[in-house]
Amino acid sequence: MARQKIGTAIDSKLLYRAKLKSIHEKKHLNDIIEEALAQYLAKDKDIKTSKSIVEETKGEIKADLKMVKEVLEEEDYLEI
């Protein structure tokens, strides 16, 4: 996963608690903040990620080009 540096200001007491948590769990502070943000965003399922389902599942099913063509040529491939 690519990381991007950000700058922000947060409540000093909140930052202190996050630092204590990172020391207690022997994790980097950015990992604690990233996990908290991920949990917060997971609550809101309406927010789309930047990746499409195709990008997220790329390489999950190994299929050669011949197999893909055969599947697409089947008459009912669009039926659900």
mmCIF file of C-alpha atoms in Angstrom:
data_model
loop_
_atom_site.group_PDB
_atom_site.id
_atom_site.type_symbol
_atom_site.label_atom_id
_atom_site.label_comp_id
_atom_site.label_asym_id
_atom_site.label_seq_id
_atom_site.Cartn_x
_atom_site.Cartn_y
_atom_site.Cartn_z
ATOM 1 C CA MET A 1 0.000 0.000 0.000
ATOM 2 C CA ALA A 2 1.346 3.392 -0.960
ATOM 3 C CA ARG A 3 1.587 5.893 1.854
ATOM 4 C CA GLN A 4 1.138 9.635 1.629
ATOM 5 C CA LYS A 5 2.434 12.118 4.150
ATOM 6 C CA ILE A 6 -0.155 14.491 5.629
ATOM 7 C CA GLY A 7 -0.092 17.361 8.071
ATOM 8 C CA THR A 8 -2.854 18.072 10.559
ATOM 9 C CA ALA A 9 -3.494 19.419 14.041
ATOM 10 C CA ILE A 10 -5.354 17.387 16.665
ATOM 11 C CA ASP A 11 -6.256 17.794 20.320
ATOM 12 C CA SER A 12 -3.119 17.440 22.460
ATOM 13 C CA LYS A 13 -4.813 15.095 24.951
ATOM 14 C CA LEU A 14 -5.971 12.861 22.124
ATOM 15 C CA LEU A 15 -2.475 12.788 20.672
ATOM 16 C CA TYR A 16 -1.039 11.951 24.088
ATOM 17 C CA ARG A 17 -3.451 9.007 24.456
ATOM 18 C CA ALA A 18 -2.573 7.783 20.961
ATOM 19 C CA LYS A 19 1.143 7.947 21.787
ATOM 20 C CA LEU A 20 0.585 5.974 24.991
ATOM 21 C CA LYS A 21 -1.395 3.390 23.036
ATOM 22 C CA SER A 22 1.388 3.084 20.469
ATOM 23 C CA ILE A 23 3.961 2.536 23.233
ATOM 24 C CA HIS A 24 1.743 0.006 25.022
ATOM 25 C CA GLU A 25 1.067 -1.949 21.818
ATOM 26 C CA LYS A 26 4.634 -1.494 20.528
ATOM 27 C CA LYS A 27 3.367 0.008 17.282
ATOM 28 C CA HIS A 28 4.241 3.141 15.374
ATOM 29 C CA LEU A 29 1.969 6.107 16.031
ATOM 30 C CA ASN A 30 1.031 6.320 12.342
ATOM 31 C CA ASP A 31 -0.209 2.687 12.489
ATOM 32 C CA ILE A 32 -2.478 3.537 15.438
ATOM 33 C CA ILE A 33 -3.880 6.595 13.636
ATOM 34 C CA GLU A 34 -4.287 4.689 10.357
ATOM 35 C CA GLU A 35 -6.167 1.840 12.083
ATOM 36 C CA ALA A 36 -8.474 4.289 13.851
ATOM 37 C CA LEU A 37 -9.213 6.121 10.597
ATOM 38 C CA ALA A 38 -9.890 2.835 8.789
ATOM 39 C CA GLN A 39 -12.341 1.767 11.513
ATOM 40 C CA TYR A 40 -14.077 5.139 11.374
ATOM 41 C CA LEU A 41 -14.441 5.016 7.607
ATOM 42 C CA ALA A 42 -15.605 1.385 7.648
ATOM 43 C CA LYS A 43 -18.750 2.553 9.456
ATOM 44 C CA ASP A 44 -19.800 4.555 6.376
ATOM 45 C CA LYS A 45 -20.338 2.080 3.549
ATOM 46 C CA ASP A 46 -21.478 4.830 1.135
ATOM 47 C CA ILE A 47 -17.945 6.164 0.697
ATOM 48 C CA LYS A 48 -16.404 4.629 -2.411
ATOM 49 C CA THR A 49 -12.748 3.733 -2.511
ATOM 50 C CA SER A 50 -10.628 4.999 -5.370
ATOM 51 C CA LYS A 51 -10.242 1.448 -6.707
ATOM 52 C CA SER A 52 -12.880 -0.280 -8.764
ATOM 53 C CA ILE A 53 -13.908 -3.852 -7.998
ATOM 54 C CA VAL A 54 -11.895 -4.913 -11.038
ATOM 55 C CA GLU A 55 -8.746 -3.275 -9.642
ATOM 56 C CA GLU A 56 -9.314 -4.724 -6.173
ATOM 57 C CA THR A 57 -9.735 -8.289 -7.445
ATOM 58 C CA LYS A 58 -7.054 -8.209 -10.141
ATOM 59 C CA GLY A 59 -5.175 -11.496 -10.158
ATOM 60 C CA GLU A 60 -7.578 -13.282 -7.792
ATOM 61 C CA ILE A 61 -8.704 -15.796 -10.397
ATOM 62 C CA LYS A 62 -6.001 -17.135 -12.643
ATOM 63 C CA ALA A 63 -7.347 -17.533 -16.163
ATOM 64 C CA ASP A 64 -5.586 -17.480 -19.470
ATOM 65 C CA LEU A 65 -6.867 -15.438 -22.408
ATOM 66 C CA LYS A 66 -8.347 -18.498 -24.135
ATOM 67 C CA MET A 67 -10.485 -19.319 -21.084
ATOM 68 C CA VAL A 68 -11.718 -15.738 -20.775
ATOM 69 C CA LYS A 69 -12.721 -15.679 -24.453
ATOM 70 C CA GLU A 70 -14.595 -18.964 -24.068
ATOM 71 C CA VAL A 71 -16.544 -17.641 -21.092
ATOM 72 C CA LEU A 72 -17.417 -14.404 -22.888
ATOM 73 C CA GLU A 73 -18.625 -16.321 -25.937
ATOM 74 C CA GLU A 74 -21.135 -18.337 -23.889
ATOM 75 C CA GLU A 75 -24.715 -17.246 -24.578
ATOM 76 C CA ASP A 76 -25.764 -16.634 -20.982
ATOM 77 C CA TYR A 77 -22.694 -14.885 -19.599
ATOM 78 C CA LEU A 78 -24.694 -11.718 -18.923
ATOM 79 C CA GLU A 79 -27.512 -13.468 -17.069
ATOM 80 C CA ILE A 80 -27.501 -13.260 -13.290
#
